[in-house]
Coordinates of N, CA and C in Angstrom, one line a residue:
X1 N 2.9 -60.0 -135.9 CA 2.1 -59.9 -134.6 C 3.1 -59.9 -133.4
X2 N 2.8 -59.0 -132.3 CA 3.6 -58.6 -131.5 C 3.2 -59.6 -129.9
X3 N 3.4 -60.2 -129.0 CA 2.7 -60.9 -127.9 C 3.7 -60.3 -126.7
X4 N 3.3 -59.7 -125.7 CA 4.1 -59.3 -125.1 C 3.3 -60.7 -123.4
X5 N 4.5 -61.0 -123.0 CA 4.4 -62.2 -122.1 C 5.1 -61.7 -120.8
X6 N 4.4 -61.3 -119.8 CA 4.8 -60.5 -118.2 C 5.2 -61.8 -117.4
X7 N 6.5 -62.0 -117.1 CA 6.2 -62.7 -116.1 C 6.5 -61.4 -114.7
X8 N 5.4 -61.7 -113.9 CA 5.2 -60.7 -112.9 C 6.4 -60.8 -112.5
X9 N 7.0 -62.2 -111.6 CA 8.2 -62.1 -110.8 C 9.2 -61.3 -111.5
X10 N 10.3 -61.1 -110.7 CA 11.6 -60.6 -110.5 C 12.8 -61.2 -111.2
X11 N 12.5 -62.9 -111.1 CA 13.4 -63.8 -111.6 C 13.2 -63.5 -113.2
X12 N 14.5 -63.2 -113.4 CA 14.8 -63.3 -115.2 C 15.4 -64.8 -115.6
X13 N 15.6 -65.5 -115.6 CA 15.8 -66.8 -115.3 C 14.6 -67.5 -116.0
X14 N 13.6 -67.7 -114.8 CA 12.6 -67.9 -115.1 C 11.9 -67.4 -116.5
X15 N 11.6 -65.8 -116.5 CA 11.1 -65.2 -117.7 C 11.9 -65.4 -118.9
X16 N 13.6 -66.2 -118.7 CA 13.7 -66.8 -120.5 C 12.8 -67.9 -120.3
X17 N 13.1 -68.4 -119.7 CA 12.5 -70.0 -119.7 C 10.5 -70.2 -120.5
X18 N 10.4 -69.3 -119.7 CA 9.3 -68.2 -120.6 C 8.7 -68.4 -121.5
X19 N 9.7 -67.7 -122.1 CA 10.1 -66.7 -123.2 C 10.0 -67.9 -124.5
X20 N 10.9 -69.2 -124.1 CA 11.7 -69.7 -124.6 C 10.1 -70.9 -125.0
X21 N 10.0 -71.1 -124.1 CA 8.5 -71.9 -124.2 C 7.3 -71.7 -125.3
X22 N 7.0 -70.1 -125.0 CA 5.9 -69.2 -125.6 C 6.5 -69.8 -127.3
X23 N 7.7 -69.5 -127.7 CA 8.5 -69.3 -128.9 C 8.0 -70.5 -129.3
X24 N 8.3 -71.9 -128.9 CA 8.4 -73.4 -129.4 C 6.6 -73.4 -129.4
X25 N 5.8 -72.8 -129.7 CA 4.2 -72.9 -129.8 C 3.8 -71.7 -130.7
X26 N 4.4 -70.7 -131.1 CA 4.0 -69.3 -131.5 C 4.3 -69.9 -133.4
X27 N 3.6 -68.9 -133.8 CA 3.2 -69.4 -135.3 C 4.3 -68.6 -135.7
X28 N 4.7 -68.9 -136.9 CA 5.6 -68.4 -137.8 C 5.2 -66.9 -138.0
X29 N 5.7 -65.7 -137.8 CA 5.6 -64.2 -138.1 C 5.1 -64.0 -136.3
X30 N 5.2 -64.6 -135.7 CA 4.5 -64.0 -134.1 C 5.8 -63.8 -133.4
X31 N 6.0 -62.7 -132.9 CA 7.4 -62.0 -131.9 C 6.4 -62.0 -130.7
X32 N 7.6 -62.9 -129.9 CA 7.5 -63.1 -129.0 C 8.3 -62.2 -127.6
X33 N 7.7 -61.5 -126.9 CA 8.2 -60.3 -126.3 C 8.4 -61.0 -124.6
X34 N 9.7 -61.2 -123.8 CA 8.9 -61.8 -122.7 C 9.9 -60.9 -121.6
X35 N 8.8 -60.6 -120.5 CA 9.8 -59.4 -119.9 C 9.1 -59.6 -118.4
X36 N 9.8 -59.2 -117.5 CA 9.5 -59.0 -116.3 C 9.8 -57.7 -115.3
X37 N 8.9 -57.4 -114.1 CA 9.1 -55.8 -113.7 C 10.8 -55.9 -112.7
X38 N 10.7 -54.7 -113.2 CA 12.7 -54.7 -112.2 C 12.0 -54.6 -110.5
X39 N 10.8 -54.4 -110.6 CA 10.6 -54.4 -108.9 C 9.9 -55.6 -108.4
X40 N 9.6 -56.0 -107.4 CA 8.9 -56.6 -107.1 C 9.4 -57.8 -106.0
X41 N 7.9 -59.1 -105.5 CA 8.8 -60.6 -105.5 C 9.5 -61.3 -106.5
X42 N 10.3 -61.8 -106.0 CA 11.2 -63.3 -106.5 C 10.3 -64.1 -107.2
X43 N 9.6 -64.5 -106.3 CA 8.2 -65.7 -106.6 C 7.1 -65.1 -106.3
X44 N 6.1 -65.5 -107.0 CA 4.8 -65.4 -106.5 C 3.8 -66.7 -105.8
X45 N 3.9 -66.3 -104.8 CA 3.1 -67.8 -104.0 C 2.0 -67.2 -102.6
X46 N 1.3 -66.6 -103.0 CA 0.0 -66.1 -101.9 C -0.2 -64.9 -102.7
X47 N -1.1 -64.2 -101.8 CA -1.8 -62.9 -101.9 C -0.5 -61.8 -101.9
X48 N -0.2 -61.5 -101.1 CA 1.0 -60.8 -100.5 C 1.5 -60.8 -101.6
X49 N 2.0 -61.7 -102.2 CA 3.3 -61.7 -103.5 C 2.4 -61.0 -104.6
X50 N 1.3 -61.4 -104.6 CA 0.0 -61.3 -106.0 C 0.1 -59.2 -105.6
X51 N -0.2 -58.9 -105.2 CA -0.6 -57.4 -104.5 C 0.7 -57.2 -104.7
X52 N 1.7 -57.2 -104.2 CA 3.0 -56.7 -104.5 C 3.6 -56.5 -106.0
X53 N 3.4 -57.3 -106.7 CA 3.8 -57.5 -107.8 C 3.1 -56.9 -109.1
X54 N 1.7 -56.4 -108.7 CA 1.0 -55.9 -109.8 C 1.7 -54.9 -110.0
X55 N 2.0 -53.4 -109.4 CA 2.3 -52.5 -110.0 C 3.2 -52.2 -111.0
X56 N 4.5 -53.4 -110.9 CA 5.4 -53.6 -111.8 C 5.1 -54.4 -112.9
X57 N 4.1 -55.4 -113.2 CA 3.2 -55.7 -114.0 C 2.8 -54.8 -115.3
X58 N 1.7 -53.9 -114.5 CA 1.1 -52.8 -115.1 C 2.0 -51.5 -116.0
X59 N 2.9 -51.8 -115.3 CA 3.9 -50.7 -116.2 C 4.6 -51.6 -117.3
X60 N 4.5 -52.7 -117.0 CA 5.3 -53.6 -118.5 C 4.1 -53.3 -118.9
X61 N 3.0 -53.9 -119.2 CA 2.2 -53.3 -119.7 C 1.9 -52.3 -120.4
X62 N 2.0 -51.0 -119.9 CA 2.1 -49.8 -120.5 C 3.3 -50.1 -121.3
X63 N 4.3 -50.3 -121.0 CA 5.7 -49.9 -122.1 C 5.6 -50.9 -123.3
X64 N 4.9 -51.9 -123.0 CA 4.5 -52.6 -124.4 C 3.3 -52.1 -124.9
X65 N 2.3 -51.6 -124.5 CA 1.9 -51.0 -125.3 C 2.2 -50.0 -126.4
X66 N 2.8 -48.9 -125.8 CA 3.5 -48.3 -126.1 C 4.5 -48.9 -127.2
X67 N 5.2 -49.5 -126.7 CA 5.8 -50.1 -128.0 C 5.3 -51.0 -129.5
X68 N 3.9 -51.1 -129.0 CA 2.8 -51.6 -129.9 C 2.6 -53.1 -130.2
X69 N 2.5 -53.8 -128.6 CA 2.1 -55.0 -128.7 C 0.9 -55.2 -129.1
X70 N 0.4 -56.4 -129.6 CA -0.8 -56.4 -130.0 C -1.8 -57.4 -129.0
X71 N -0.8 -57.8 -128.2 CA -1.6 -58.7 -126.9 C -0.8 -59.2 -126.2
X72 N -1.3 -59.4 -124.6 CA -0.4 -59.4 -123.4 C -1.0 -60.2 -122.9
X73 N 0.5 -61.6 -122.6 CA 0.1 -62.7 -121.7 C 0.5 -62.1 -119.9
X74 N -0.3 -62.8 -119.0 CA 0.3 -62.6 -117.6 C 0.4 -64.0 -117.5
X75 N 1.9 -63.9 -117.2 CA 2.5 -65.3 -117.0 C 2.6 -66.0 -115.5
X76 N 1.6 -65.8 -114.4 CA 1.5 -66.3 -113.3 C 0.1 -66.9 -113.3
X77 N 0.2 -68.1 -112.5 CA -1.1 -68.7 -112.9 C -2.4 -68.2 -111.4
X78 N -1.9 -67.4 -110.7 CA -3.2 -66.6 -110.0 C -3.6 -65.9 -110.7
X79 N -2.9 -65.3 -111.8 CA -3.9 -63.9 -113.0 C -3.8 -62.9 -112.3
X80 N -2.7 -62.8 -111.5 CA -3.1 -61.2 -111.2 C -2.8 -59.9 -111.6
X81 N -3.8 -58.8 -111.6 CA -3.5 -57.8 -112.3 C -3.9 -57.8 -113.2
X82 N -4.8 -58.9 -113.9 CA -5.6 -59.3 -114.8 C -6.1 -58.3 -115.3
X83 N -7.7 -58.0 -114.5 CA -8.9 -56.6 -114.4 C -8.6 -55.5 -115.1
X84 N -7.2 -55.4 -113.9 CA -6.4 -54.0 -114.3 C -5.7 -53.8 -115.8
X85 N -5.0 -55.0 -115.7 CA -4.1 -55.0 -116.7 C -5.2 -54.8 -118.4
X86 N -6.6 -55.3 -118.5 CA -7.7 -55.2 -119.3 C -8.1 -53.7 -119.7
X87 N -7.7 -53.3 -118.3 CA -8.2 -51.5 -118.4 C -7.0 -50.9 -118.9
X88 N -5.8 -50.9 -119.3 CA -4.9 -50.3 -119.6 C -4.8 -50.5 -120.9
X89 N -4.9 -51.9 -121.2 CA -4.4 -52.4 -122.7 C -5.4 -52.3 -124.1
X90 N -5.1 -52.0 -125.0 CA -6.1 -52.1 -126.0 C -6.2 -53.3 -126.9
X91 N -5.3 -54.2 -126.7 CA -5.4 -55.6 -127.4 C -5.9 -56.6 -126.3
X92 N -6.0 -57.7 -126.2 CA -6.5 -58.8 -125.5 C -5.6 -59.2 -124.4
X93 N -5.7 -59.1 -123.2 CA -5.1 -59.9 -122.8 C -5.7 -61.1 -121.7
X94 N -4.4 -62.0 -121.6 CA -4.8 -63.5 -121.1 C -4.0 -63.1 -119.5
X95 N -4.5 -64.3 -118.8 CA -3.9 -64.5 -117.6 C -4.1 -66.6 -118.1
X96 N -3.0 -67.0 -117.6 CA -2.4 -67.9 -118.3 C -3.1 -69.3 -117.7
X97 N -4.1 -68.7 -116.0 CA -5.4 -70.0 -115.2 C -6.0 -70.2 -116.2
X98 N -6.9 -68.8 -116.4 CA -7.6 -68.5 -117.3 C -7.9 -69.4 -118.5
X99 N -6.8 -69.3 -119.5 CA -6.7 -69.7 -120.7 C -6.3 -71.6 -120.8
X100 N -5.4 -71.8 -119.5 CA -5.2 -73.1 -119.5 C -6.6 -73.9 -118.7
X101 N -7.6 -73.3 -117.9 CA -8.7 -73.9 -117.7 C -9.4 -74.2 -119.0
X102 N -9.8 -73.0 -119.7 CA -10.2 -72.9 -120.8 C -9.9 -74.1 -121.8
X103 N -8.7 -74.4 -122.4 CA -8.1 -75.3 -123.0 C -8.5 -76.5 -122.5
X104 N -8.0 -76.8 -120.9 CA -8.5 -78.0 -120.7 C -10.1 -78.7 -121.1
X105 N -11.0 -78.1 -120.9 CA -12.5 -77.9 -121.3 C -12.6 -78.6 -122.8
X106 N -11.6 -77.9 -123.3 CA -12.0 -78.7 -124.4 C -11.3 -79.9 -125.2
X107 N -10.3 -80.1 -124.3 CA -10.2 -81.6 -125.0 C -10.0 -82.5 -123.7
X108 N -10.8 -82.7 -122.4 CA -11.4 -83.2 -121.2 C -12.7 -83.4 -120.8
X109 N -13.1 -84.3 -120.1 CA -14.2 -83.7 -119.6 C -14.1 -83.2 -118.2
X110 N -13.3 -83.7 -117.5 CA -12.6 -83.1 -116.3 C -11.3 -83.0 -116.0
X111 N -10.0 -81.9 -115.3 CA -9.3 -82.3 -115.3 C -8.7 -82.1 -113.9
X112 N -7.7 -81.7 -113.2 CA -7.2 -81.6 -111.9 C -5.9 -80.8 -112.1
X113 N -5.9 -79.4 -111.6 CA -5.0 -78.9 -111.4 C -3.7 -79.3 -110.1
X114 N -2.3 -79.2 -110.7 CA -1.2 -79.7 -110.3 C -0.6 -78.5 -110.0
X115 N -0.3 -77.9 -108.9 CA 0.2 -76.5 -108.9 C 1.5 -77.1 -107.5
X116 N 2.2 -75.1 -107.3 CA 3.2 -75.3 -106.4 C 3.2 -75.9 -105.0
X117 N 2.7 -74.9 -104.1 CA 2.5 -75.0 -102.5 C 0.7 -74.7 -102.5
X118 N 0.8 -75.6 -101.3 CA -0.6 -75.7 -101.1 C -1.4 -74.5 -100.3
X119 N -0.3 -73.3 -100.1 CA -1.1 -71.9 -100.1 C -1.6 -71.4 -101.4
X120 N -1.4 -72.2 -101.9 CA -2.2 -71.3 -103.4 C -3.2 -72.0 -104.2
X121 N -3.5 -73.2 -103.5 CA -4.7 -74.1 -103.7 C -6.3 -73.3 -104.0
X122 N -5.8 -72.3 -102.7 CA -7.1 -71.6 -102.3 C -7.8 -70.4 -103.7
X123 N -6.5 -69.6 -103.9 CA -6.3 -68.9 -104.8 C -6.9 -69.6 -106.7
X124 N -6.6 -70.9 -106.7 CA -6.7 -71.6 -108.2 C -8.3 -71.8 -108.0
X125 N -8.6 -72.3 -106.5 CA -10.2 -72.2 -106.8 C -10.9 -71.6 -107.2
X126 N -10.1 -70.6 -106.2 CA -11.4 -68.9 -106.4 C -11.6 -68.9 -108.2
X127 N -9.8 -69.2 -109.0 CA -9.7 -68.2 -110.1 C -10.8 -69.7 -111.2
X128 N -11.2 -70.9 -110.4 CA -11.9 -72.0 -111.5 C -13.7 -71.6 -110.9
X129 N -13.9 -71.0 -110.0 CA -15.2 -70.4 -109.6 C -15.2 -69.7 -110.5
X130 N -14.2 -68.4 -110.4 CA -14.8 -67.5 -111.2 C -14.6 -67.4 -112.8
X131 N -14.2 -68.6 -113.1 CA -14.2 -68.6 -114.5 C -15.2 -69.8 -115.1
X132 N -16.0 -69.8 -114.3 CA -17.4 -70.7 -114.8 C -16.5 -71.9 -114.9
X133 N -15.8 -73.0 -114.2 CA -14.9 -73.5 -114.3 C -14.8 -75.4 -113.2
X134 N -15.7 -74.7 -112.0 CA -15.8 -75.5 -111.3 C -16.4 -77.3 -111.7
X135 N -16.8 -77.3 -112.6 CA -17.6 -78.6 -112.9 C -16.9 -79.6 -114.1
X136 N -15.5 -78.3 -114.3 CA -14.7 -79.3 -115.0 C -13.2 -79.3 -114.0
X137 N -13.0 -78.8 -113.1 CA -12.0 -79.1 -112.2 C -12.3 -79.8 -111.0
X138 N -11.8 -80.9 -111.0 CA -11.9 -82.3 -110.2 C -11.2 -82.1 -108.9
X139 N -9.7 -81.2 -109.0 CA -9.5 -81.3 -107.7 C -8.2 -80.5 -107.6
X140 N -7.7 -79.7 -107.0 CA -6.1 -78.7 -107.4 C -5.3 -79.5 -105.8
X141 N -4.7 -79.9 -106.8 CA -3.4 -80.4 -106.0 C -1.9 -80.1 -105.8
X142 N -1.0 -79.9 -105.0 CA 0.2 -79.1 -104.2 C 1.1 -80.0 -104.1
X143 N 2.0 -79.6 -104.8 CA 3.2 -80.7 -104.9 C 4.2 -80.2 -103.8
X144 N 3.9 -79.1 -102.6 CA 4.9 -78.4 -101.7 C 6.0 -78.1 -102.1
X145 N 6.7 -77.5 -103.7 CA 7.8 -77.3 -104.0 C 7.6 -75.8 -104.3
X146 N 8.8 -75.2 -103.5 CA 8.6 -73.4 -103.7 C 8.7 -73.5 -105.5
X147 N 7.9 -72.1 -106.0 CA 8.3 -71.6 -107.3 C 9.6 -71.4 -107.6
X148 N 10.6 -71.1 -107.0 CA 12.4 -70.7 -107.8 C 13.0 -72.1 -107.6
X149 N 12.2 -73.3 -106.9 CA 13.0 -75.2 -107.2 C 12.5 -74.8 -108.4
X150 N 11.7 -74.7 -109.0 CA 11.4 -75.2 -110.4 C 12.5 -74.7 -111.2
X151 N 13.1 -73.7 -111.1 CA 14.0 -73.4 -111.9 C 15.5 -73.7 -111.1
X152 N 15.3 -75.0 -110.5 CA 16.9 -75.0 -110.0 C 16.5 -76.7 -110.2
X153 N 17.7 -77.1 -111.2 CA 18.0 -78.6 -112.0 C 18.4 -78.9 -110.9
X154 N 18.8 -79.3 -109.7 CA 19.1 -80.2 -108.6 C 18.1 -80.1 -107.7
X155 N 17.1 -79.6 -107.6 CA 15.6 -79.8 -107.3 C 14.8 -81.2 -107.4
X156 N 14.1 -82.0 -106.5 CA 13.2 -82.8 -107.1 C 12.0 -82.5 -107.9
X157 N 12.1 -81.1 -107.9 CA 10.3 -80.7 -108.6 C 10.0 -81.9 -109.0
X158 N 10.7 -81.7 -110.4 CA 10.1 -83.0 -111.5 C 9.2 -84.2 -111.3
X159 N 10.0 -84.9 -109.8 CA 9.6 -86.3 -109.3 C 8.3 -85.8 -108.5
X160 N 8.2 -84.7 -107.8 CA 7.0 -84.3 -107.2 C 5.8 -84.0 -107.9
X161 N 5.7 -83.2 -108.7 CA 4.7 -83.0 -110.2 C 4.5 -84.5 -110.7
X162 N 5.2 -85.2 -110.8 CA 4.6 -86.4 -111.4 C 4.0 -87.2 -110.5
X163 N 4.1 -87.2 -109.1 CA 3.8 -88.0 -108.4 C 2.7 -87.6 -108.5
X164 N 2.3 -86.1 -107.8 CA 0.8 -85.5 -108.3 C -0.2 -85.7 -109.0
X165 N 0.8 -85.9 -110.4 CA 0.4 -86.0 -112.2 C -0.7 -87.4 -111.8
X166 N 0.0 -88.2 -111.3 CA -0.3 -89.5 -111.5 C -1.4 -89.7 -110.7
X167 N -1.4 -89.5 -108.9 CA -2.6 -89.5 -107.8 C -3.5 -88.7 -108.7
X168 N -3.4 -88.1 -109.5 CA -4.4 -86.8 -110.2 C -5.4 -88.0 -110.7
X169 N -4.7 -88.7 -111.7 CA -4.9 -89.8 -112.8 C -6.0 -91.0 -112.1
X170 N -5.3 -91.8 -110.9 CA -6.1 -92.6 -110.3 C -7.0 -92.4 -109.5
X171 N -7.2 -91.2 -108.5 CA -8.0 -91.2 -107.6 C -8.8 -89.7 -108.2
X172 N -8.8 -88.7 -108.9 CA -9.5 -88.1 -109.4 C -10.2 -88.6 -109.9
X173 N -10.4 -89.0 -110.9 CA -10.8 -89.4 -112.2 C -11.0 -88.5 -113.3
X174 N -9.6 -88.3 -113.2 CA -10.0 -86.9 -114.6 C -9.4 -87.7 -116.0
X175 N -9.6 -86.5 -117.0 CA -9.0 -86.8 -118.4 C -7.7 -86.1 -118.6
X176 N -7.3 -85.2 -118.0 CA -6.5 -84.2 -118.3 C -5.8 -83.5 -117.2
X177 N -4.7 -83.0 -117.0 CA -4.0 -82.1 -116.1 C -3.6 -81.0 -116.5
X178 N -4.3 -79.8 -115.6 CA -3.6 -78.2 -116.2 C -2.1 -78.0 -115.0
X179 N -1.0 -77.6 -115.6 CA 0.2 -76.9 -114.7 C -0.2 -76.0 -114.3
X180 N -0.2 -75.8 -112.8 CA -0.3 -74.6 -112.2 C 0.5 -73.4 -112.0
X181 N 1.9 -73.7 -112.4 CA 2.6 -72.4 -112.3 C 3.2 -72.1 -113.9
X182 N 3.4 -70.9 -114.1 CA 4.4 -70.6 -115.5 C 5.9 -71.7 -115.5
X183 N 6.3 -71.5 -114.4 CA 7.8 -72.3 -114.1 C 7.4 -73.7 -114.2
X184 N 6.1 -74.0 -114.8 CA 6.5 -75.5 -115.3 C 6.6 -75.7 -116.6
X185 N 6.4 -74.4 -117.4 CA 5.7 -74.8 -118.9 C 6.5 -75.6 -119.4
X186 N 7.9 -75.4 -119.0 CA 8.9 -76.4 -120.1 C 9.2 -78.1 -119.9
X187 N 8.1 -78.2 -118.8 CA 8.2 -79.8 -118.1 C 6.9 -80.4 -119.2
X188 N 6.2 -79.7 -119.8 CA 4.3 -80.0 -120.0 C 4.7 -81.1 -121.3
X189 N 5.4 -81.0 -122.3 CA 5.5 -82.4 -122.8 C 5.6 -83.6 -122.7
X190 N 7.1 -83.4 -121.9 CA 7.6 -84.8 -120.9 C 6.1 -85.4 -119.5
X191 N 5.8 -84.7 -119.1 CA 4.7 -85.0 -118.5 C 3.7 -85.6 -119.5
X192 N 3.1 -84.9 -120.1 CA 2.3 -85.5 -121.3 C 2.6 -86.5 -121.7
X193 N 3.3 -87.1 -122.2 CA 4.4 -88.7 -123.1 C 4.3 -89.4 -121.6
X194 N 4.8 -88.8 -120.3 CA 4.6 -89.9 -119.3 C 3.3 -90.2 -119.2
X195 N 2.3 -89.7 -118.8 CA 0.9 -90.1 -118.3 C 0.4 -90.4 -119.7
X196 N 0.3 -90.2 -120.8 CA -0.8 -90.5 -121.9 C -1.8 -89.7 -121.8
X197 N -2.0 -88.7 -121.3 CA -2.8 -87.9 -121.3 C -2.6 -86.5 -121.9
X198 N -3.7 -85.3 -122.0 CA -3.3 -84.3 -122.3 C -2.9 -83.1 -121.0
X199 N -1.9 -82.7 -121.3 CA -1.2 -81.8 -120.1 C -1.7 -80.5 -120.8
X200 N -1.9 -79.7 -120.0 CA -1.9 -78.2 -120.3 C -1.2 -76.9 -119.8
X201 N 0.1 -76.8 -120.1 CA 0.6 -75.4 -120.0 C -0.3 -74.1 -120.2
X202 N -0.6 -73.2 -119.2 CA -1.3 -72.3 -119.7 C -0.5 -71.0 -120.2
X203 N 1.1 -70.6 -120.1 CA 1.9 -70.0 -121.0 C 1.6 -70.6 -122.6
X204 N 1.5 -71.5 -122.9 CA 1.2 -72.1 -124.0 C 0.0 -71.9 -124.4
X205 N -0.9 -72.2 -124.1 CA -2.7 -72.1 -124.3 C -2.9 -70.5 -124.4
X206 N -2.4 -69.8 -123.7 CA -2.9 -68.5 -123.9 C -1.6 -68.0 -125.4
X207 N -0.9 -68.3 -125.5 CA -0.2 -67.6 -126.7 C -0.7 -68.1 -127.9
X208 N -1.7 -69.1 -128.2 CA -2.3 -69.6 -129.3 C -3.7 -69.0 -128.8
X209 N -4.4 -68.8 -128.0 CA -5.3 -67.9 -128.0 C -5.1 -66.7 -128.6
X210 N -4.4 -65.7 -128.0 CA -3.5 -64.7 -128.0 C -3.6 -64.6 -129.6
X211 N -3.4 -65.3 -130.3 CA -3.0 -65.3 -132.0 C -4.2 -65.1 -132.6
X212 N -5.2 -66.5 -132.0 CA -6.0 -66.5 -132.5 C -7.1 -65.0 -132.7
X213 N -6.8 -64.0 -131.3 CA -7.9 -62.9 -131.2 C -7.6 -62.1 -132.3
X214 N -6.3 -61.9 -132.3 CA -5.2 -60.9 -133.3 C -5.8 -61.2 -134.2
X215 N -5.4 -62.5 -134.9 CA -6.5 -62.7 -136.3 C -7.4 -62.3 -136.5
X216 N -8.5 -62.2 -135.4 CA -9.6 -62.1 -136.1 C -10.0 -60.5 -135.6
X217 N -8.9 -59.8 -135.2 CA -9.2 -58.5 -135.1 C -9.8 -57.9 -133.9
X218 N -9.7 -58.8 -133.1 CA -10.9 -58.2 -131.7 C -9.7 -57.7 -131.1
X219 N -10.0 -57.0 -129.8 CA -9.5 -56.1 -129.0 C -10.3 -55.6 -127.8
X220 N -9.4 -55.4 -126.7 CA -10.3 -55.4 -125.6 C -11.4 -54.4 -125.7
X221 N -12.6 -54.8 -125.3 CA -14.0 -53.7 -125.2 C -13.8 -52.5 -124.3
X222 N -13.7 -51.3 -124.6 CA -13.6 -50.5 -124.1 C -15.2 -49.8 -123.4
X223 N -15.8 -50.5 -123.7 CA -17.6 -50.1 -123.3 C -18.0 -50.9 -121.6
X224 N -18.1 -50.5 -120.6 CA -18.1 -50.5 -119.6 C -17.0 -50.8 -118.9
X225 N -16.4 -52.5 -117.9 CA -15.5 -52.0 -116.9 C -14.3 -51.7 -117.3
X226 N -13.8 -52.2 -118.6 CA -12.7 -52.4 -118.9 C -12.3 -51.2 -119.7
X227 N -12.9 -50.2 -119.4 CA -12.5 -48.3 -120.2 C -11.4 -48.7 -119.6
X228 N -10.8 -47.6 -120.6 CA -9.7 -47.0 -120.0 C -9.6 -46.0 -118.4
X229 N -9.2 -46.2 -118.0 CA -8.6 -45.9 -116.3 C -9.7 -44.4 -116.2
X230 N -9.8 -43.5 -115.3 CA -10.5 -42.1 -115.4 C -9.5 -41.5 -115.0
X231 N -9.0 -40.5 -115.8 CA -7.9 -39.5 -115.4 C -8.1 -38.8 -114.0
X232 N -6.7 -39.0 -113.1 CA -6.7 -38.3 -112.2 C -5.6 -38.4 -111.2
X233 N -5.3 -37.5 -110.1 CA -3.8 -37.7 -110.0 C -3.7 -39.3 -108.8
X234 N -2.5 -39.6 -109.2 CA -1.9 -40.8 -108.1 C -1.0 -40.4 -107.9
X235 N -0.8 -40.3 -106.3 CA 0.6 -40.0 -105.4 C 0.7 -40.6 -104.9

């Protein structure tokens, strides 16, 4: 089984870290493919970055197709390029809110999203609205640390995510915490062992999804929006 894992950004850094993640959860015989577009933002943190960043997206996309992935994670936790990325692909793919809301659901009854800067607070709502999602998310909270601290070891991220972790814990009242960005998946244990709770990586959640569809043979529905594109020229 083939999993091809986009992180949208620019940063290769980040996309081993990835890479590296997806691997320490992936079942024995599952190749783990993890790649990012040579164009684009650095980080993704607003709209701007989200819009910018799909087109180089969509073309990883195509070239793992092509190379014959059998399902594609989007490794940013706004999902963008999602829709699109559905219409292109013929295997499943995840966007990694998505899949880590999903997960939370079921072993929570509520949880509280922990994400970067509090510009993208707005962005995690919309994507827990529109994923039938609102009544198990308690509250999304912003630890004000840009996305490329997280990949810089003399950063406080760590101490800030936990502080979050924990305000999550006492004044929410939830059971559970989903990570809001891909650049935390490799913190989601150590977090977990600290609070006693269940943490959710959603690079993780979606690559055991991701297995699970392959198994059982499904593939994206090609019967209404998610056809394939309608031929025609783009200039």
């Amino acid at each position: 089984m083939k999993i091809n894992i986009v992180n949208p950004n620019t940063t290769a850094s980040m996309t081993a870290k990835i890479g590296d993640c997806a691997r320490q959860v992936a079942a024995p015989g599952t190749d783990i493919w993890a790649c990012n577009p040579a164009t684009g933002p650095a980080s993704i943190e607003g709209h701007y970055d989200e819009a910018m960043c799909v087109p180089g997206l969509l073309a990883e996309i195509r070239r793992a197709e092509a190379a014959g992935a059998d399902a594609h994670i989007i490794a940013c936790f706004g999902d963008p390029g999602l829709e699109a990325a559905r219409e292109i692909a013929s295997g499943p793919v995840f966007g990694i809110a998505e899949a880590a809301m999903h997960a939370a659901s079921f072993v929570g009854k509520h949880f509280s999203i922990v994400t970067t800067l509090g510009r993208t607070c707005g962005i995690a709502a919309h994507l827990a609205e529109r994923y039938g999602m609102q009544r198990f998310c308690r509250n999304i909270r912003a630890c004000e640390i840009a996305v490329l601290d997280l990949d810089n070891p003399a950063s406080d991220a760590y101490a800030a995510i936990m502080q979050e972790c924990h305000l999550a814990l006492e004044q929410d009242d939830v059971d559970c915490i989903v990570l809001g960005c891909a650049g935390m998946a490799d913190l989601c244990q150590a977090i977990s062992k600290e609070l006693g709770v269940p943490v959710i990586d959603g690079v993780a959640a979606a690559v055991t999804f991701a297995e699970s569809l392959v198994r059982l043979g499904l593939h994206t529905s090609k019967r209404g929006e998610w056809n394939y594109p309608l031929p025609k020229q783009y200039l």
